[in-house]
Coordinates of C-alpha atoms in Angstrom, one line a residue:
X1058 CA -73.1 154.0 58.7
X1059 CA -74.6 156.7 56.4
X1060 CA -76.3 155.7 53.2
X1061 CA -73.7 155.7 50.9
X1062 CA -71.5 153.3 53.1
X1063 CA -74.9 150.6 53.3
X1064 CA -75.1 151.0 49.5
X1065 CA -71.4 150.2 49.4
X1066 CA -71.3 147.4 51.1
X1067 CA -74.6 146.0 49.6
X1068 CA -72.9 146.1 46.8
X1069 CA -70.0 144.3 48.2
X1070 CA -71.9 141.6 49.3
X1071 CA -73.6 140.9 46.1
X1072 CA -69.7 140.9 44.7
X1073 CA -68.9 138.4 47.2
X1074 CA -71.2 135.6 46.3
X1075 CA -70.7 136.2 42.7
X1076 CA -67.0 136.2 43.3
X1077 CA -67.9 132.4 44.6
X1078 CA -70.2 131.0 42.4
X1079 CA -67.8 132.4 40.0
X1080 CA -64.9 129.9 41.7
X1081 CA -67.0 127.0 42.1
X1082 CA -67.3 127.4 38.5
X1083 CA -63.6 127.5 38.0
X1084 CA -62.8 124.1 40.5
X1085 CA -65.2 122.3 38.9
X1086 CA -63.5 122.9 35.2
X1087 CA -60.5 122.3 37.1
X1088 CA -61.8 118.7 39.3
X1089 CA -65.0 117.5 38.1
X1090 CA -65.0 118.8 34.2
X1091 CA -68.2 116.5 33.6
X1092 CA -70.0 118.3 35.3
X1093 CA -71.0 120.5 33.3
X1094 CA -74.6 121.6 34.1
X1095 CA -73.1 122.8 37.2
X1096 CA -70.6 124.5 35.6
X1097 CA -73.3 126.3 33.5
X1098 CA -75.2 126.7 36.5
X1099 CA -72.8 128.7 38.5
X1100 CA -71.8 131.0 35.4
X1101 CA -75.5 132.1 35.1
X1102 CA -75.1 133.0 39.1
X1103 CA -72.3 134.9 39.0
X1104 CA -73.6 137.0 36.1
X1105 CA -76.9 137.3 38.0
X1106 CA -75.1 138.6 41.1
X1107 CA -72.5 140.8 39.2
X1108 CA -75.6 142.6 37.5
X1109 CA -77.4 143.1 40.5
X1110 CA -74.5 144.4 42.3
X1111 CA -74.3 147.1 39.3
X1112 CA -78.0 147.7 39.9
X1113 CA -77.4 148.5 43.9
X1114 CA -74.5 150.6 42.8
X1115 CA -76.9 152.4 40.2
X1116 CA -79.6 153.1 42.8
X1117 CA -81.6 150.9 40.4
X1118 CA -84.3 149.0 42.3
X1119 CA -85.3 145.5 40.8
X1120 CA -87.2 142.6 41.5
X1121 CA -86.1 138.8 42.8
X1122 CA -85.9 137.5 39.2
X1123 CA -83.1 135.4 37.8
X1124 CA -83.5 137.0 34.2
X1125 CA -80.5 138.5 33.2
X1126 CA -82.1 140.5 30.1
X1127 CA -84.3 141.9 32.6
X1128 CA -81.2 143.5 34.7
X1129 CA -79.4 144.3 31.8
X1130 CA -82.8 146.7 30.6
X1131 CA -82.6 148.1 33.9
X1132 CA -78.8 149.2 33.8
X1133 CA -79.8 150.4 30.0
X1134 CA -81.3 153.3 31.2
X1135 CA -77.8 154.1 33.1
X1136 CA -75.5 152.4 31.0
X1137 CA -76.0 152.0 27.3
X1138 CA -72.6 150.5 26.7
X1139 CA -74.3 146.9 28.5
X1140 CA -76.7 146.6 25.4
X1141 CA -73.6 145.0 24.1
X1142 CA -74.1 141.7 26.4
X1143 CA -77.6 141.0 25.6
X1144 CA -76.7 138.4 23.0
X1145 CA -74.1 136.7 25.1
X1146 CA -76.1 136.5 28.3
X1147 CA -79.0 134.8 26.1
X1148 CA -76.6 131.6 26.2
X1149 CA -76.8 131.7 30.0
X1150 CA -80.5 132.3 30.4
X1151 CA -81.3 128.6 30.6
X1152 CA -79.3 128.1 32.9
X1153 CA -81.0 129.7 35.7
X1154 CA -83.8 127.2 36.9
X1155 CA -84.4 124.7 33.6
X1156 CA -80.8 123.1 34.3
X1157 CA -81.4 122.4 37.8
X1158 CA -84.4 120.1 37.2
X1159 CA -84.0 116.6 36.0
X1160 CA -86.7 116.8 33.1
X1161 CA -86.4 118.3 29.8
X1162 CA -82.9 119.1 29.8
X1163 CA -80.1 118.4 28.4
X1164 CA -76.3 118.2 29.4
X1165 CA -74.6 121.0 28.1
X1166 CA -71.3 120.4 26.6
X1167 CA -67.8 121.3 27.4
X1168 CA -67.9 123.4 24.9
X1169 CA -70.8 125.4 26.6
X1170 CA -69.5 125.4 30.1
X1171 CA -66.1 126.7 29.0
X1172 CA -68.4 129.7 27.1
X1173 CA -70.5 130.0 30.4
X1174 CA -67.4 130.8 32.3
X1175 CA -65.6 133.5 29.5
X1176 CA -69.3 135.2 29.2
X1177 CA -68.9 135.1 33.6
X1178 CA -65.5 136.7 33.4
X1179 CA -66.2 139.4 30.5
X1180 CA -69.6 140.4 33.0
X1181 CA -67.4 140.5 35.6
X1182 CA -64.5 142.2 34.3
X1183 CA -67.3 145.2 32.9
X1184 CA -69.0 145.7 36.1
X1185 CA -66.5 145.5 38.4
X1186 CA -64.3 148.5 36.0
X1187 CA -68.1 150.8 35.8
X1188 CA -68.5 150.0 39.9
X1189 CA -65.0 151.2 40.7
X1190 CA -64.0 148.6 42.6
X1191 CA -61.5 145.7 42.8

């Protein structure tokens, strides 16, 4: 396998497991709508894995971090068109590692996971049309 085809199907890979916390999202609206920190949870994921996945595609090294502005600064400098998602991705940030832990939280609303999932499928929908790939 030559470079290109590892880069590929690193990227791939990274699709794949957004592609899932992206449908755990979706059966839990769908079976266990209460739960809505997970909800929010799995939205930041997929977003977090989408980017990343863009990055690999971009030859853009980054570091184990679940900050989505910091991806999105990195795909800047290839992509300028992404600045468009910083404000929207700031309603997943806290989703990342505060929701999973049972102090000083709070449970997000419906409201917020059903947002949590359209930001998901916009990210989604943009990466997966700049990647090339369905």
């Amino acid at each position: 396998m030559d470079e290109q085809e590892k880069k590929m199907s690193l990227v791939k890979e990274w699709i794949h497991k957004a592609e899932r916390d992206l449908f755990t999202a979706h059966l839990t609206i769908d079976n266990k709508p209460e739960y809505t920190d997970i909800i929010c949870y799995h939205c930041q994921q997929a977003v977090e894995k989408y980017l990343k996945a863009y990055l690999v595609h971009l030859d853009t090294p980054f570091e184990r971090k679940h900050d989505l502005d910091y991806l999105i600064d990195l795909i800047v400098e290839n992509d300028k068109e992404i600045e468009q998602f910083y404000d929207i991705v700031e309603t997943l940030s806290g989703y990342a590692v505060e929701i999973r832990y049972p102090d000083d939280w709070s449970e997000p609303t419906m409201e917020e996971a059903k947002t949590a999932y359209k930001i998901a499928i916009r990210i989604k929908e943009y990466v997966i049309k700049r990647i090339g790939i369905e």
